[in-house]
Short mmCIF file of C-alpha atoms and ligand atoms in Angstrom, two decimals:
data_model
loop_
_atom_site.label_atom_id
_atom_site.label_comp_id
_atom_site.label_asym_id
_atom_site.label_seq_id
_atom_site.Cartn_x
_atom_site.Cartn_y
_atom_site.Cartn_z
CA MET A 44 95.06 21.40 173.20
CA THR A 45 96.67 24.22 174.95
CA ARG A 46 96.41 27.73 173.17
CA PRO A 47 99.70 29.29 172.36
CA VAL A 48 100.40 32.15 174.68
CA LEU A 49 101.31 35.77 172.53
CA ARG A 50 104.07 37.47 172.31
CA GLN A 51 104.08 41.46 172.22
CA ALA A 52 105.86 43.71 170.80
CA GLU A 53 109.47 44.25 173.70
CA PRO A 54 108.69 47.91 174.68
CA VAL A 55 110.97 50.64 175.20
CA ARG A 56 111.61 52.68 177.80
CA CYS A 57 111.75 56.24 176.68
CA SER A 58 111.91 57.58 173.69
CA ARG A 59 112.68 61.34 172.66
CA ILE A 60 112.45 63.91 169.76
CA LEU A 61 116.08 63.02 167.45
CA ALA A 62 115.65 66.00 165.54
CA ILE A 63 113.65 68.75 164.11
CA ALA A 64 112.98 70.96 161.69
CA GLY A 65 110.42 72.69 158.77
CA GLU A 66 109.99 74.37 155.60
CA ARG A 67 108.03 78.03 155.11
CA GLY A 68 106.68 79.00 152.44
CA ASP A 69 108.60 81.26 149.93
CA GLN A 70 106.61 83.77 149.44
CA VAL A 71 106.38 86.66 152.41
CA VAL A 72 103.13 88.65 152.62
CA THR A 73 102.92 92.00 154.30
CA ASN A 74 99.77 93.44 156.44
CA ASP A 75 99.29 95.80 153.71
CA ASP A 76 98.55 92.51 150.98
CA VAL A 77 95.69 91.09 152.68
CA ALA A 78 93.71 94.70 154.83
CA GLY A 79 92.63 95.89 151.19
CA PRO A 80 89.11 93.32 150.38
CA ILE A 81 88.78 93.03 154.06
CA ASP A 82 88.63 97.13 154.51
CA SER A 83 91.77 96.23 157.47
CA SER A 84 94.86 98.11 158.18
CA ASP A 85 98.13 96.58 159.71
CA ALA A 86 98.44 98.76 162.43
CA TRP A 87 95.26 96.66 163.19
CA ILE A 88 96.36 93.64 162.03
CA ARG A 89 99.48 94.27 164.13
CA GLN A 90 98.04 95.26 166.82
CA ARG A 91 95.34 92.42 166.80
CA THR A 92 96.88 89.03 166.95
CA GLY A 93 100.92 90.04 165.97
CA ILE A 94 101.48 89.13 163.11
CA VAL A 95 103.73 91.38 160.73
CA THR A 96 104.08 89.07 157.60
CA ARG A 97 102.97 85.58 157.03
CA ARG A 98 104.90 82.70 155.07
CA ARG A 99 102.70 81.47 151.44
CA ALA A 100 103.90 79.06 149.46
CA ALA A 101 103.40 79.65 145.32
CA ALA A 102 101.45 78.50 143.89
CA ASP A 103 103.31 75.20 142.19
CA VAL A 104 104.59 74.20 145.56
CA ASP A 105 101.01 71.91 147.44
CA VAL A 106 101.45 70.52 150.42
CA LEU A 107 103.28 67.24 150.02
CA ASP A 108 106.14 69.42 148.61
CA LEU A 109 106.38 71.13 151.41
CA ALA A 110 105.75 67.75 153.80
CA GLU A 111 108.72 66.06 151.66
CA ALA A 112 110.69 69.05 151.88
CA ALA A 113 110.33 69.51 156.01
CA ALA A 114 110.78 65.43 156.16
CA ARG A 115 114.79 65.35 154.19
CA LYS A 116 115.67 68.75 156.81
CA ALA A 117 114.50 66.07 159.73
CA MET A 118 116.03 63.00 158.45
CA ALA A 119 119.29 64.03 157.53
CA ALA A 120 119.83 65.87 161.30
CA ALA A 121 118.80 62.79 161.83
CA GLY A 122 120.98 60.77 160.68
CA LEU A 123 118.45 58.42 158.44
CA ASP A 124 117.34 57.36 154.93
CA GLY A 125 114.36 56.68 154.61
CA PRO A 126 114.65 52.47 155.30
CA ASP A 127 115.46 53.46 158.29
CA LEU A 128 112.42 54.95 158.81
CA ASP A 129 109.00 52.54 160.78
CA ALA A 130 106.38 55.07 160.50
CA VAL A 131 104.71 58.38 158.86
CA VAL A 132 102.61 60.14 160.78
CA LEU A 133 101.67 63.88 158.88
CA SER A 134 99.38 65.85 160.05
CA THR A 135 97.15 68.41 158.12
CA ILE A 136 93.96 69.77 156.54
CA THR A 137 94.90 70.76 153.71
CA TYR A 138 95.26 68.07 151.58
CA PHE A 139 93.51 67.56 148.47
CA HIS A 140 92.73 63.70 148.46
CA GLN A 141 90.59 62.44 150.69
CA THR A 142 92.23 58.90 150.47
CA PRO A 143 95.00 57.67 149.48
CA SER A 144 96.67 59.29 152.40
CA ALA A 145 99.15 62.03 151.78
CA ALA A 146 101.18 60.15 154.26
CA ALA A 147 101.50 56.76 152.01
CA VAL A 148 102.27 58.94 149.23
CA LEU A 149 104.60 61.03 151.38
CA ALA A 150 106.72 58.04 152.36
CA GLU A 151 106.73 56.85 149.28
CA ARG A 152 108.57 59.99 148.17
CA LEU A 153 111.31 59.07 150.90
CA GLY A 154 111.39 55.68 150.38
CA ALA A 155 110.12 54.62 153.61
CA THR A 156 108.57 52.01 152.15
CA PRO A 157 107.60 49.75 153.70
CA ALA A 158 107.19 52.22 156.60
CA ALA A 159 103.86 52.07 158.43
CA ALA A 160 102.26 55.99 157.01
CA TYR A 161 98.73 57.31 158.31
CA ASP A 162 97.64 60.85 158.52
CA VAL A 163 96.22 62.59 161.83
CA SER A 164 92.82 65.17 161.28
CA ALA A 165 93.18 67.16 164.67
CA ALA A 166 94.16 71.14 162.44
CA CYS A 167 96.68 73.19 165.10
CA ALA A 168 96.80 70.80 167.46
CA GLY A 169 97.82 68.25 164.33
CA TYR A 170 102.02 68.08 165.81
CA ALA A 171 101.56 67.69 169.29
CA TYR A 172 99.19 65.29 168.54
CA GLY A 173 101.59 63.31 166.24
CA ILE A 174 104.41 63.63 169.30
CA GLY A 175 101.94 61.54 171.31
CA GLN A 176 101.33 59.13 169.14
CA ALA A 177 105.03 58.25 168.21
CA ASP A 178 106.17 58.69 171.85
CA ALA A 179 103.93 55.36 172.25
CA LEU A 180 104.58 53.76 169.11
CA VAL A 181 108.33 53.97 170.18
CA ARG A 182 107.71 52.95 173.44
CA SER A 183 105.28 50.41 173.20
CA GLY A 184 108.10 48.50 170.56
CA ALA A 185 105.80 49.35 167.30
CA ALA A 186 108.56 51.21 165.67
CA ARG A 187 111.50 52.07 166.35
CA HIS A 188 111.81 55.30 164.21
CA VAL A 189 108.70 57.86 163.79
CA LEU A 190 108.37 60.82 161.52
CA VAL A 191 106.24 63.59 162.74
CA ILE A 192 104.23 66.01 160.29
CA GLY A 193 102.83 69.11 160.97
CA ALA A 194 101.93 70.45 156.42
CA GLU A 195 99.97 72.59 156.08
CA LYS A 196 99.22 75.02 152.63
CA LEU A 197 96.32 77.47 153.77
CA SER A 198 95.99 79.80 151.69
CA ASP A 199 94.53 77.42 149.61
CA PHE A 200 91.41 77.04 151.49
CA ILE A 201 91.29 81.25 152.97
CA ASP A 202 88.84 83.47 151.12
CA PRO A 203 90.40 86.68 150.93
CA THR A 204 87.67 88.33 151.40
CA ASP A 205 86.89 87.12 154.71
CA ARG A 206 87.93 89.09 158.15
CA SER A 207 87.61 86.09 160.50
CA ILE A 208 90.41 83.86 159.75
CA SER A 209 91.47 84.33 156.18
CA PHE A 210 94.29 87.23 156.94
CA LEU A 211 95.82 84.93 160.01
CA LEU A 212 97.02 82.30 158.22
CA GLY A 213 100.33 80.60 156.67
CA ASP A 214 101.73 77.61 154.47
CA GLY A 215 104.72 75.46 156.05
CA ALA A 216 105.80 72.34 156.98
CA GLY A 217 107.84 71.29 160.08
CA ALA A 218 108.85 67.84 160.69
CA ALA A 219 110.46 65.67 163.63
CA ILE A 220 111.98 62.27 163.90
CA VAL A 221 110.70 60.10 167.32
CA GLY A 222 113.08 57.44 168.56
CA PRO A 223 113.82 55.60 171.45
CA SER A 224 116.17 56.95 174.07
CA ASP A 225 117.96 56.56 177.31
CA THR A 226 116.32 58.80 179.04
CA PRO A 227 113.30 60.40 178.84
CA GLY A 228 112.58 62.80 176.11
CA ILE A 229 109.02 63.30 175.90
CA GLY A 230 106.41 63.62 178.78
CA PRO A 231 102.84 62.17 179.36
CA THR A 232 100.83 63.98 176.66
CA VAL A 233 97.83 65.96 178.40
CA TRP A 234 95.17 65.49 175.54
CA GLY A 235 91.41 65.73 174.36
CA SER A 236 89.17 67.14 172.75
CA ASP A 237 85.13 69.59 172.94
CA GLY A 238 83.18 68.54 169.53
CA SER A 239 80.29 70.79 171.19
CA LYS A 240 82.42 73.88 169.25
CA ALA A 241 82.67 72.21 166.29
CA GLN A 242 81.13 75.14 164.70
CA ALA A 243 84.01 77.61 166.36
CA ILE A 244 86.45 77.01 163.47
CA ARG A 245 84.98 75.41 160.44
CA GLN A 246 84.97 74.98 156.75
CA THR A 247 82.48 76.86 154.97
CA HIS A 248 79.82 73.88 153.41
CA PRO A 249 81.18 70.33 152.75
CA TRP A 250 82.48 69.44 149.27
CA SER A 251 79.04 67.15 148.83
CA ALA A 252 77.36 70.85 148.39
CA LEU A 253 79.01 71.24 145.58
CA GLN A 254 77.10 67.76 144.40
CA GLU A 255 73.57 69.40 144.91
CA ASP A 256 74.62 73.29 143.66
CA ALA A 257 78.09 73.73 141.54
CA ASP A 258 77.63 77.19 141.89
CA ALA A 259 78.60 76.53 145.44
CA GLY A 260 82.42 76.95 144.86
CA TRP A 261 85.60 75.94 146.63
CA PRO A 262 85.02 75.35 150.75
CA THR A 263 87.34 78.36 152.88
CA LEU A 264 87.85 78.91 156.25
CA ARG A 265 86.02 80.63 158.94
CA GLN A 266 85.78 80.96 162.37
CA ASP A 267 84.18 82.69 165.57
CA GLY A 268 87.09 84.19 166.74
CA GLN A 269 86.21 85.86 170.70
CA THR A 270 84.86 82.20 171.05
CA VAL A 271 88.16 81.20 169.70
CA PHE A 272 90.02 83.56 171.42
CA LYS A 273 88.81 83.31 174.49
CA TRP A 274 89.07 79.58 174.80
CA ALA A 275 92.75 79.50 173.91
CA SER A 276 93.33 82.14 176.15
CA PHE A 277 91.27 80.65 179.69
CA GLN A 278 91.09 76.90 178.47
CA MET A 279 94.46 76.21 177.19
CA ALA A 280 96.75 77.15 180.21
CA PRO A 281 95.34 74.85 182.56
CA VAL A 282 95.93 71.76 179.97
CA ALA A 283 99.40 73.36 179.50
CA ALA A 284 99.65 72.80 183.08
CA GLU A 285 98.53 69.64 183.97
CA ALA A 286 101.05 68.63 181.32
CA MET A 287 103.69 69.98 183.56
CA GLU A 288 102.40 68.76 186.45
CA ARG A 289 102.39 65.27 184.73
CA ALA A 290 105.96 65.28 183.64
CA GLY A 291 106.71 66.33 187.35
CA VAL A 292 108.30 69.87 186.38
CA ARG A 293 107.57 72.98 187.36
CA ALA A 294 106.99 76.80 185.58
CA GLU A 295 111.09 77.09 186.62
CA ASP A 296 112.10 74.23 184.91
CA ILE A 297 110.96 75.06 182.02
CA GLN A 298 113.58 76.59 179.34
CA VAL A 299 111.41 77.05 176.26
CA PHE A 300 107.47 77.27 176.20
CA VAL A 301 105.96 76.95 172.25
CA PRO A 302 102.27 77.50 171.43
CA HIS A 303 100.31 77.02 169.01
CA GLN A 304 101.16 80.49 167.19
CA ALA A 305 97.13 81.30 166.67
CA ASN A 306 97.77 84.85 167.80
CA MET A 307 100.33 86.97 170.19
CA ARG A 308 97.89 88.43 172.55
CA ILE A 309 96.92 84.33 173.69
CA ILE A 310 100.18 83.85 173.80
CA ASP A 311 101.36 86.21 176.41
CA GLN A 312 97.46 85.78 178.27
CA MET A 313 98.78 81.98 178.79
CA VAL A 314 102.20 83.13 179.63
CA LYS A 315 100.80 85.51 182.73
CA GLN A 316 97.87 82.68 182.87
CA LEU A 317 100.90 80.04 183.70
CA GLY A 318 103.32 82.15 185.43
CA LEU A 319 106.37 81.74 183.25
CA PRO A 320 108.94 83.34 184.95
CA GLY A 321 111.13 85.97 182.93
CA SER A 322 113.80 83.45 181.40
CA VAL A 323 111.34 81.45 180.10
CA VAL A 324 112.19 81.75 176.35
CA VAL A 325 108.24 81.84 174.42
CA ALA A 326 107.96 81.13 170.75
CA ARG A 327 106.42 84.15 167.99
CA ASP A 328 107.27 82.75 165.27
CA ILE A 329 104.32 83.81 164.23
CA ALA A 330 105.55 87.23 163.13
CA GLU A 331 106.80 86.66 160.58
CA THR A 332 105.47 83.01 159.45
CA GLY A 333 101.51 84.00 160.59
CA ASN A 334 99.13 80.73 162.10
CA THR A 335 100.42 77.63 159.77
CA SER A 336 98.18 75.31 162.09
CA ALA A 337 99.99 71.69 161.79
CA ALA A 338 103.18 73.35 161.14
CA SER A 339 103.71 76.21 163.66
CA ILE A 340 104.90 73.81 167.14
CA PRO A 341 107.40 72.23 164.98
CA LEU A 342 108.26 75.97 162.88
CA ALA A 343 108.61 77.78 165.60
CA THR A 344 110.92 75.42 167.30
CA GLU A 345 113.07 74.88 164.49
CA ARG A 346 113.27 79.17 164.65
CA LEU A 347 114.55 79.21 168.24
CA LEU A 348 117.15 76.51 167.73
CA ALA A 349 118.27 78.45 164.27
CA GLU A 350 118.64 81.48 165.71
CA GLY A 351 120.28 80.08 168.78
CA ALA A 352 117.28 81.07 171.65
CA ALA A 353 117.09 77.35 173.01
CA SER A 354 119.41 75.19 172.81
CA SER A 355 119.27 71.55 172.55
CA GLY A 356 118.65 69.35 176.15
CA ASP A 357 116.01 72.56 176.71
CA LEU A 358 112.94 71.43 178.14
CA ALA A 359 110.73 72.99 176.28
CA LEU A 360 106.74 73.08 176.98
CA GLN A 361 104.51 73.17 173.48
CA ILE A 362 100.70 72.67 173.22
CA GLY A 363 98.43 73.15 170.11
CA PHE A 364 94.58 73.79 169.78
CA GLY A 365 92.14 74.66 166.92
CA ALA A 366 89.53 72.95 164.91
CA GLY A 367 87.63 70.30 166.53
CA LEU A 368 87.69 71.74 168.79
CA VAL A 369 90.89 69.53 169.94
CA TYR A 370 94.29 69.99 171.93
CA ALA A 371 97.51 68.59 172.93
CA ALA A 372 100.27 69.31 175.22
CA GLN A 373 103.30 67.35 176.48
CA VAL A 374 106.98 68.81 177.88
CA VAL A 375 109.87 68.04 175.44
CA VAL A 376 113.56 67.83 175.57
CA LEU A 377 114.80 69.79 172.46
CA PRO A 378 117.00 67.97 170.47
C1 LIG B 1335 90.57 87.27 164.99
C2 LIG B 1335 90.35 88.07 166.01
C3 LIG B 1335 91.82 89.16 165.70
C4 LIG B 1335 89.13 89.21 166.03
O1 LIG B 1335 89.58 89.88 166.51
P1 LIG B 1335 88.90 90.79 167.97
O2 LIG B 1335 89.26 91.92 168.50
O3 LIG B 1335 88.45 89.44 168.69
O4 LIG B 1335 87.90 90.90 166.87
P2 LIG B 1335 86.22 91.79 167.41
O5 LIG B 1335 85.00 90.35 166.27
O6 LIG B 1335 85.63 91.53 168.71
O7 LIG B 1335 86.03 93.08 166.67
C5 LIG B 1335 86.32 94.10 166.68
C6 LIG B 1335 86.03 95.48 166.30
O8 LIG B 1335 87.50 94.93 164.87
C7 LIG B 1335 86.81 94.99 163.24
N1 LIG B 1335 87.26 93.53 162.95
C8 LIG B 1335 87.12 92.26 163.15
N2 LIG B 1335 87.35 92.33 162.36
C9 LIG B 1335 88.37 92.60 161.66
C10 LIG B 1335 89.61 92.19 160.66
N3 LIG B 1335 90.09 90.83 160.30
N4 LIG B 1335 90.43 93.46 160.67
C11 LIG B 1335 89.78 94.75 160.72
N5 LIG B 1335 89.11 95.22 161.48
C12 LIG B 1335 88.47 94.05 162.14
C13 LIG B 1335 85.00 94.52 163.86
O9 LIG B 1335 84.50 95.26 162.92
C14 LIG B 1335 84.99 95.11 165.50
O10 LIG B 1335 84.90 96.05 165.03
P3 LIG B 1335 83.90 97.27 166.21
O11 LIG B 1335 84.40 97.16 167.47
O12 LIG B 1335 83.92 98.61 164.76
O13 LIG B 1335 82.34 97.31 165.55
C15 LIG B 1335 90.54 87.31 167.01
O14 LIG B 1335 89.27 86.91 167.73
C16 LIG B 1335 91.09 86.10 167.27
O15 LIG B 1335 92.32 86.15 166.98
N6 LIG B 1335 91.03 85.13 168.15
C17 LIG B 1335 91.63 84.19 167.78
C18 LIG B 1335 91.91 83.40 166.86
C19 LIG B 1335 92.64 82.30 167.00
O16 LIG B 1335 93.36 82.23 167.73
N7 LIG B 1335 92.44 81.19 165.07
C20 LIG B 1335 93.38 79.75 165.12
C21 LIG B 1335 92.90 79.11 165.71
S1 LIG B 1335 93.67 77.72 165.69
#
């Protein structure tokens, strides 16, 4: 008996980002609003982080609402309807359900059925992880149009008295649509993890602690600021440099740099270490939006495009890094 030779999905040569859009929490929270309980000040927060305000969502808006708003704008910009989407990849660490996934619920809301849908847990690297996966899905022929979303309502996981991370955090969602292209629009993804530093950014306690002690309280986020600062400032620039090398471009070829919006001093340090020329437009959305984790790269990109600081066709180097620790970088052509 001869065994049949399997047919495989028809690969596509290239992929690109067709549209990027975002949705920020509609409340502007100043440094003075958060400084009191942590004995800090507007001047200290500006000087150490570059944050002037952060955007947070109202109590009746949840992470799926933010994701849906960003997704609808991206779909409109790409001229696609729900049924045109083959996969929905949603990165979040702030969805309240372990199962079903936020992506499946979102796909239903968008009329994107029966698209494949799954969540990614890669914290602040989640969007860059998603773009890497979407690129692979499209080029392998597994999906034609992939909706990639980073969405966080981090204000649900902050402790106003915590000095380590809570004052940095904001709420928002950024969405991109990846589809087939005649020319390369997404360079190779350089990604990885270092679980030996799993405690550097963490949840105070697991949900199971509530089973043992009902007074354990709602878990919130904490970080070892200096560990994260040093890791991000000095170990992430080589990852971004490798993404450029693997894409076959030099620092002089890049028009835009969109690092995860964690801290303005980390951004400045990375620009210096990468030797990016002064002509490169550097995303600094953190000043007004704060750190929105998985949403920060698409939100910062969307702002540069909307304000005319970046243009369609520009080469952008993007890098996400955060809890895990995890990271991912790639060079993309802006939509
Ligand atoms: C959190 C962060 C802003 C703290 O800044 P830092 O310069 O490292 O602060 P340090 O912990 O060294 O503390 C320095 C001083 O500031 C004080 N301090 C710490 N946090 C403070 C706060 N929120 N407000 C006011 N003062 C603070 C400390 O008590 C210390 O005071 P001392 O010198 O009198 O002892 C910084 O470490 C950081 O941004 N790290 C990276 C965070 C990040 O990007 N996280 C997201 C990852 S995806």
